[in-house]
Structure formats: C-alpha cells, structure tokens
C-alpha cells in the first residue's frame, strides 16, 4: 500500500473527547449545584464500589495542565461537555463563576491552537430539574433551550462546533428504561417520554442556534450499534429489525425523517403508555430541523436471534469475538458498515464525525527508566511524563483497526470530517466507576498524575503524519 493511500484528508480533524462529570471533580466549587449523577452515585449500590465523580480527574483544578497535554499530543480538536449545574445550579439562577470556568477553558484551547467542540448535555442534569420530573417533564425542554441560548450567547464566537446531546439513547433508555444510569428508573413509558423530550430539546436548540445567526455548526451525537442476525432466517432478521430500531432507528428516524419506528412503538413502548399524547402535532417537525453534521459514537456490534420466550422475541448472543474490558466485541468493520449505511439511508453528503471511539482495557502501569525515550532532555509537561508507562498494545491495535475502517469509508468518498478518540484520559465510567480505563493517558487517581500510554504516543504519531503509514507497514 502506498503512503498516499493510507493518508487522511489534510484538514482531517483528529481529536479526543471527555465529559464534565467524568473528569471535572470540584463538585462543590464556585457555586456548582447538584446533578443527577451526584445524587445517583451517592446512592449506595448504584455504582461499582460506590464510587462517584466528586474528585474524578480533578480537571476543574488542573485544566491548564490537561490543555498542555492536549497540545503536546498534537490534538487538533477537543470535545468536552459543559456541566449544566455549574451554569444553573438552582432554578432561574445563573452562576457566573461556572460560565467563567468554561470561558477560561475555551480561551486556553484557542491559545494552544486547538478547536473546541462543545457538548451541551452529557448526562449531568441539574437535580432541581429532576425533582420536577427530569426529561419526563416537557418543561425541561424549555429549561434546556434557556441554558443553550445562554451558552450560545456567551461562547458563540469561541465555539465553532456544538453538539446538543450526547447519546440520547443512554439518557433515556439507560436512565429511564433499564435503570442503569441516573436517574435510575425502570419504566419504558417514562423512557419514551424522556427520549421524546430530549429529542425535542435538541430540535429547539438547533432552531435557537440558527435564529441567533451564529457562525459555527450544530449537530447531535448518537451512539449507534451495528446489528447483525445470527442466521438468515426470517425470524432472526425480524429480531435485527427490532434491535436496530431500539439502538439506532428510534433516533435516526426521528432526527432525519421526523418519525418513530412503528415496530418499536408497538413492541416496547405502547404497552407501558396510556397514550402518545406527549408527542404534540408539530414536535416531529421540530425534532427533524436540519442539522450541520451528525456525530456518531461507535463501540461495538450486536448479534441477535429470535427467541420465543423473550417478551420482545429477541436474544442477544454472547460475544464470539475478542472483547474489551466492557465485554463489548471488537468489531472495526462495524464502523465502516455503520458509516456507509447512515450515509446511504439518512445523511447523504452531510458531514459526519466520529465523536467517540475507543476501548477499555486492564491497563497496567509500569516503571520505566527515564532513558526509555532515548534519554532526550525534556522540559515542562514532557519532563513530567517521562519515567512511567503503559504498554497498551490492545488499545493501539483497536484504534489502528478502527482508523483503518474510517479511512476505507473516506476512500469511497464518505464525508467523514473528524475523529474523536474516547477518551483523553481515564475517568469516571458511570455505573462502572473507575474500574474501566478508556484513556490514552493513564490517570493515577491517588496522585492525579497523568501518564502517557503507548496508545497516546501512537495517536500522536498518527496525527503528526496524518495517517497510518508505519503502523500498516509494521503489520506486514
Ligand atoms: O464513557 C462513555 C461516554 O460518557 C459516553 N459514550 C460511551 C463512553 C464509554 O462507555
């Protein structure tokens, strides 16, 4: 393969992603209010080892050093989220110190030549809104628009890329249906209401953004799953249809076609609802307001088959391929297949971003001699990173193979504009607490030391040469 064939487009946006609750800590700083994740993680039995995000990566106090790290790695774009409870800690009350924290972060990124991509909602709903019904309550939609407007007005000139919501599937289905995430409800009727209101708030925020005439672009991030049938039987294909509606089409159909898949309405939600009256006549039009790009988070695939005894007649098969620490099958081809499918069926030439892709592995910190990197004299942030390491060959391979899949899509003319690796550093992995490490940078939680994993050095190289040349060569 010639080097030109393994290059990404010159302006390809290589990035990393994080989210507020997962890294910030500082939960009582500068007037921040309680979020549903504070409440949930402090409820015994909800999170692995009863861990919480009180300190997390202490990014709230260490953000300057973390920005230096981004710069050192050559990261072009950084995706992070704003904590709503730092901006509106209580009903109707704006906390300027919260706003100013994010202004410092954004300014710091600009000073280092890194493009920000801001997610408005990455799951840390203010608890005062949950007390009024959370996403089940249509009023939350209006509060979201007020919050979004304030941020558009404050940061419109500093932020070229906005993401309304991160993974509404998780907000609604994990949070209200499966009960694994905050607020921890197990009610599929509530999940349908929550999903609808999240999507409605997305559509209204997009409209608001355009009404303000801001220069940047706005989109949404969906977590999509590549679903395959265990066999070619009609029944197994039916199981795929339903699973795909559950993971993917509920949100894709709503955002791009202004409709919900009938098959899932009937099979999952309707039995738990008195009526669909919460879907008002104009809502679907608002939800499908045109966006400027779609963000896709891709981690894995599902293989399913028909199962008579299951209430939905679906069984998800156990993994048959190697998995990450999350138990998720490693399946890079699924990324290519998803991108191709989304483009063909929904987005056409609309720009796409992979807003998250990455893997958790059982990383081990090793002590290495300072001469490991050739004994080159280092200074500043680089100096502080010499001496320890993590040989995370599996993560390097994971990333390399997924970059390769993305490149295949690009070679076929696919409008993929950027790639955000999840995550910059190890962090609070929701219900899994700190037990799962997704970072390309290791975090020693006892000291808050950041240590480059081999995957960070690999990524630095990929960014530097804008492609995978020697990585592919090393495979031969
Ligand atoms: O850590 C999460 C992130 O917050 C949302 N997408 C998936 C990641 C890994 O589970």
CSV table of N, CA and C in Angstrom, one decimal, residues 183-267:
chain,number,residue,atom,x,y,z
A,183,UNK,N,-31.5,8.9,36.1
A,183,UNK,CA,-32.0,8.8,37.5
A,183,UNK,C,-32.3,7.4,38.0
A,184,UNK,N,-32.1,6.4,37.2
A,184,UNK,CA,-32.3,5.0,37.7
A,184,UNK,C,-33.7,4.5,37.7
A,185,UNK,N,-34.5,4.9,36.7
A,185,UNK,CA,-35.9,4.4,36.6
A,185,UNK,C,-36.0,3.2,35.7
A,186,UNK,N,-36.9,2.3,36.0
A,186,UNK,CA,-37.2,1.2,35.1
A,186,UNK,C,-38.6,1.2,34.7
A,187,UNK,N,-38.9,2.0,33.7
A,187,UNK,CA,-40.2,2.2,33.2
A,187,UNK,C,-40.2,2.7,31.7
A,188,UNK,N,-40.6,1.7,30.9
A,188,UNK,CA,-40.4,2.0,29.4
A,188,UNK,C,-41.4,3.1,28.9
A,189,UNK,N,-42.4,3.4,29.7
A,189,UNK,CA,-43.3,4.5,29.3
A,189,UNK,C,-42.5,5.8,29.6
A,190,UNK,N,-41.8,5.9,30.8
A,190,UNK,CA,-41.0,7.0,31.1
A,190,UNK,C,-39.9,7.2,30.1
A,191,UNK,N,-39.3,6.1,29.7
A,191,UNK,CA,-38.2,6.1,28.7
A,191,UNK,C,-38.7,6.8,27.4
A,192,UNK,N,-39.9,6.4,27.0
A,192,UNK,CA,-40.4,7.0,25.7
A,192,UNK,C,-40.6,8.5,25.9
A,193,UNK,N,-41.1,8.9,27.0
A,193,UNK,CA,-41.4,10.3,27.2
A,193,UNK,C,-40.0,11.1,27.3
A,194,UNK,N,-39.1,10.5,28.0
A,194,UNK,CA,-37.8,11.1,28.2
A,194,UNK,C,-37.1,11.2,26.8
A,195,UNK,N,-37.1,10.2,26.0
A,195,UNK,CA,-36.4,10.2,24.7
A,195,UNK,C,-37.1,11.3,23.9
A,196,UNK,N,-38.4,11.4,23.9
A,196,UNK,CA,-39.1,12.4,23.1
A,196,UNK,C,-38.7,13.8,23.5
A,197,UNK,N,-38.6,14.0,24.8
A,197,UNK,CA,-38.3,15.4,25.2
A,197,UNK,C,-36.9,15.8,25.0
A,198,UNK,N,-36.0,14.8,25.1
A,198,UNK,CA,-34.6,15.0,24.8
A,198,UNK,C,-34.5,15.4,23.3
A,199,UNK,N,-35.1,14.7,22.5
A,199,UNK,CA,-35.1,15.0,21.0
A,199,UNK,C,-35.7,16.3,20.7
A,200,UNK,N,-36.8,16.6,21.4
A,200,UNK,CA,-37.5,17.9,21.2
A,200,UNK,C,-36.5,19.1,21.6
A,201,UNK,N,-35.9,18.9,22.7
A,201,UNK,CA,-35.0,19.9,23.2
A,201,UNK,C,-33.8,20.1,22.2
A,202,UNK,N,-33.4,19.0,21.6
A,202,UNK,CA,-32.4,19.1,20.5
A,202,UNK,C,-32.8,20.0,19.4
A,203,UNK,N,-34.0,19.6,18.9
A,203,UNK,CA,-34.6,20.4,17.7
A,203,UNK,C,-34.8,21.9,18.0
A,204,UNK,N,-35.3,22.2,19.2
A,204,UNK,CA,-35.5,23.6,19.6
A,204,UNK,C,-34.2,24.3,19.8
A,205,UNK,N,-33.2,23.6,20.3
A,205,UNK,CA,-31.8,24.3,20.5
A,205,UNK,C,-31.2,24.6,19.1
A,206,UNK,N,-31.4,23.7,18.2
A,206,UNK,CA,-30.9,23.9,16.8
A,206,UNK,C,-31.5,25.1,16.2
A,207,UNK,N,-32.9,25.2,16.4
A,207,UNK,CA,-33.6,26.3,15.8
A,207,UNK,C,-33.1,27.6,16.5
A,208,UNK,N,-32.9,27.6,17.8
A,208,UNK,CA,-32.4,28.8,18.5
A,208,UNK,C,-31.1,29.2,18.0
A,209,UNK,N,-30.2,28.2,17.8
A,209,UNK,CA,-28.8,28.5,17.3
A,209,UNK,C,-28.9,29.2,16.0
A,210,UNK,N,-29.8,28.7,15.1
A,210,UNK,CA,-29.9,29.3,13.8
A,210,UNK,C,-30.5,30.7,13.8
A,211,UNK,N,-31.5,30.8,14.8
A,211,UNK,CA,-32.2,32.1,14.9
A,211,UNK,C,-31.2,33.2,15.3
A,212,UNK,N,-30.2,32.8,16.2
A,212,UNK,CA,-29.2,33.8,16.6
A,212,UNK,C,-28.2,34.1,15.5
A,213,UNK,N,-28.2,33.3,14.5
A,213,UNK,CA,-27.3,33.6,13.3
A,213,UNK,C,-25.8,33.4,13.7
A,214,UNK,N,-25.5,32.4,14.5
A,214,UNK,CA,-24.1,32.2,14.9
A,214,UNK,C,-23.4,31.5,13.7
A,215,UNK,N,-22.1,31.7,13.8
A,215,UNK,CA,-21.3,31.3,12.6
A,215,UNK,C,-21.0,29.8,12.6
A,216,UNK,N,-20.9,29.2,13.8
A,216,UNK,CA,-20.5,27.8,13.9
A,216,UNK,C,-21.5,26.8,13.3
A,217,UNK,N,-21.3,25.5,13.6
A,217,UNK,CA,-22.2,24.5,13.2
A,217,UNK,C,-22.7,23.7,14.4
A,218,UNK,N,-23.9,23.1,14.2
A,218,UNK,CA,-24.5,22.4,15.3
A,218,UNK,C,-25.1,21.1,14.8
A,219,UNK,N,-24.9,20.1,15.7
A,219,UNK,CA,-25.4,18.7,15.4
A,219,UNK,C,-25.7,18.0,16.7
A,220,UNK,N,-25.9,16.7,16.5
A,220,UNK,CA,-26.2,15.8,17.7
A,220,UNK,C,-25.3,14.6,17.6
A,221,UNK,N,-25.0,14.0,18.7
A,221,UNK,CA,-24.2,12.8,18.8
A,221,UNK,C,-25.1,11.6,19.1
A,222,UNK,N,-25.1,10.6,18.3
A,222,UNK,CA,-25.9,9.4,18.6
A,222,UNK,C,-24.9,8.2,18.7
A,223,UNK,N,-25.2,7.3,19.7
A,223,UNK,CA,-24.4,6.1,19.8
A,223,UNK,C,-25.1,5.1,19.0
A,224,UNK,N,-24.4,4.6,18.0
A,224,UNK,CA,-25.0,3.6,17.1
A,224,UNK,C,-24.3,2.3,17.2
A,225,UNK,N,-25.1,1.2,17.0
A,225,UNK,CA,-24.6,-0.1,17.2
A,225,UNK,C,-24.9,-0.9,15.9
A,226,UNK,N,-23.9,-1.6,15.4
A,226,UNK,CA,-24.0,-2.4,14.2
A,226,UNK,C,-24.7,-3.7,14.6
A,227,UNK,N,-25.9,-3.9,14.0
A,227,UNK,CA,-26.7,-5.1,14.4
A,227,UNK,C,-26.7,-6.2,13.3
A,228,UNK,N,-26.3,-7.4,13.7
A,228,UNK,CA,-26.3,-8.5,12.7
A,228,UNK,C,-27.2,-9.6,13.2
A,229,UNK,N,-27.7,-10.4,12.2
A,229,UNK,CA,-28.6,-11.6,12.5
A,229,UNK,C,-27.7,-12.8,12.7
A,230,UNK,N,-28.1,-13.7,13.6
A,230,UNK,CA,-27.4,-14.9,13.9
A,230,UNK,C,-27.5,-15.9,12.6
A,231,UNK,N,-28.7,-15.7,11.9
A,231,UNK,CA,-28.8,-16.5,10.7
A,231,UNK,C,-29.7,-15.7,9.7
A,232,UNK,N,-29.8,-16.3,8.5
A,232,UNK,CA,-30.6,-15.6,7.5
A,232,UNK,C,-32.1,-15.8,7.6
A,233,UNK,N,-32.5,-16.5,8.7
A,233,UNK,CA,-33.9,-16.9,8.8
A,233,UNK,C,-34.8,-15.6,8.9
A,234,UNK,N,-36.0,-15.7,8.5
A,234,UNK,CA,-36.9,-14.5,8.5
A,234,UNK,C,-37.1,-14.0,10.0
A,235,UNK,N,-37.2,-15.0,10.9
A,235,UNK,CA,-37.4,-14.7,12.3
A,235,UNK,C,-36.1,-13.9,12.9
A,236,UNK,N,-34.9,-14.4,12.5
A,236,UNK,CA,-33.7,-13.7,13.0
A,236,UNK,C,-33.6,-12.3,12.4
A,237,UNK,N,-34.0,-12.2,11.2
A,237,UNK,CA,-34.0,-10.9,10.5
A,237,UNK,C,-35.0,-9.9,11.2
A,238,UNK,N,-36.1,-10.5,11.7
A,238,UNK,CA,-37.1,-9.7,12.4
A,238,UNK,C,-36.5,-9.2,13.7
A,239,UNK,N,-35.7,-10.1,14.4
A,239,UNK,CA,-35.0,-9.7,15.6
A,239,UNK,C,-34.0,-8.5,15.4
A,240,UNK,N,-33.4,-8.6,14.2
A,240,UNK,CA,-32.4,-7.5,13.8
A,240,UNK,C,-33.2,-6.2,13.7
A,241,UNK,N,-34.3,-6.3,13.0
A,241,UNK,CA,-35.2,-5.1,12.7
A,241,UNK,C,-35.6,-4.4,14.0
A,242,UNK,N,-36.0,-5.2,15.0
A,242,UNK,CA,-36.4,-4.6,16.2
A,242,UNK,C,-35.2,-4.1,17.0
A,243,UNK,N,-34.1,-4.8,17.1
A,243,UNK,CA,-32.9,-4.4,17.8
A,243,UNK,C,-32.4,-3.1,17.2
A,244,UNK,N,-32.4,-3.1,15.9
A,244,UNK,CA,-31.9,-1.9,15.1
A,244,UNK,C,-32.8,-0.7,15.4
A,245,UNK,N,-34.1,-0.9,15.5
A,245,UNK,CA,-35.0,0.2,15.8
A,245,UNK,C,-34.7,0.7,17.2
A,246,UNK,N,-34.4,-0.2,18.1
A,246,UNK,CA,-34.1,0.1,19.5
A,246,UNK,C,-32.8,0.9,19.6
A,247,UNK,N,-31.7,0.4,19.1
A,247,UNK,CA,-30.4,1.1,19.2
A,247,UNK,C,-30.3,2.3,18.3
A,248,UNK,N,-30.8,2.2,17.1
A,248,UNK,CA,-30.4,3.2,16.1
A,248,UNK,C,-31.6,4.0,15.5
A,249,UNK,N,-32.6,3.3,15.0
A,249,UNK,CA,-33.6,4.0,14.2
A,249,UNK,C,-34.5,4.9,15.1
A,250,UNK,N,-34.6,4.6,16.4
A,250,UNK,CA,-35.5,5.4,17.2
A,250,UNK,C,-35.0,6.9,17.0
A,251,UNK,N,-33.7,7.0,17.0
A,251,UNK,CA,-33.1,8.4,17.0
A,251,UNK,C,-32.8,8.8,15.6
A,252,UNK,N,-32.3,8.0,14.7
A,252,UNK,CA,-32.0,8.4,13.3
A,252,UNK,C,-33.3,8.7,12.6
A,253,UNK,N,-34.3,7.9,12.7
A,253,UNK,CA,-35.6,8.2,12.0
A,253,UNK,C,-36.2,9.5,12.5
A,254,UNK,N,-36.1,9.8,13.8
A,254,UNK,CA,-36.7,11.0,14.4
A,254,UNK,C,-35.9,12.2,13.9
A,255,UNK,N,-34.6,12.2,13.9
A,255,UNK,CA,-33.8,13.4,13.6
A,255,UNK,C,-33.8,13.6,12.1
A,256,UNK,N,-33.8,12.5,11.3
A,256,UNK,CA,-33.7,12.7,9.8
A,256,UNK,C,-35.0,12.6,9.0
A,257,UNK,N,-36.0,11.9,9.7
A,257,UNK,CA,-37.2,11.7,8.9
A,257,UNK,C,-38.4,12.3,9.7
A,258,UNK,N,-38.2,12.6,10.9
A,258,UNK,CA,-39.4,13.2,11.7
A,258,UNK,C,-40.4,12.1,12.0
A,259,UNK,N,-39.9,10.9,12.3
A,259,UNK,CA,-40.9,9.8,12.7
A,259,UNK,C,-40.2,8.8,13.6
A,260,UNK,N,-41.0,8.0,14.3
A,260,UNK,CA,-40.5,7.0,15.1
A,260,UNK,C,-40.9,5.6,14.5
A,261,UNK,N,-40.0,4.6,14.6
A,261,UNK,CA,-40.3,3.3,14.0
A,261,UNK,C,-41.5,2.7,14.7
A,262,UNK,N,-42.5,2.4,13.9
A,262,UNK,CA,-43.7,1.8,14.4
A,262,UNK,C,-43.5,0.5,15.2
A,263,UNK,N,-42.6,-0.3,14.6
A,263,UNK,CA,-42.3,-1.6,15.2
A,263,UNK,C,-41.9,-1.5,16.6
A,264,UNK,N,-41.1,-0.5,17.0
A,264,UNK,CA,-40.6,-0.4,18.4
A,264,UNK,C,-41.7,0.2,19.3
A,265,UNK,N,-42.5,1.1,18.7
A,265,UNK,CA,-43.6,1.7,19.4
A,265,UNK,C,-44.4,0.6,20.0
A,266,UNK,N,-44.8,-0.3,19.0
A,266,UNK,CA,-45.7,-1.4,19.4
A,266,UNK,C,-45.1,-2.4,20.4
A,267,UNK,N,-43.9,-2.8,20.0
A,267,UNK,CA,-43.3,-3.9,20.8
A,267,UNK,C,-42.8,-3.5,22.2
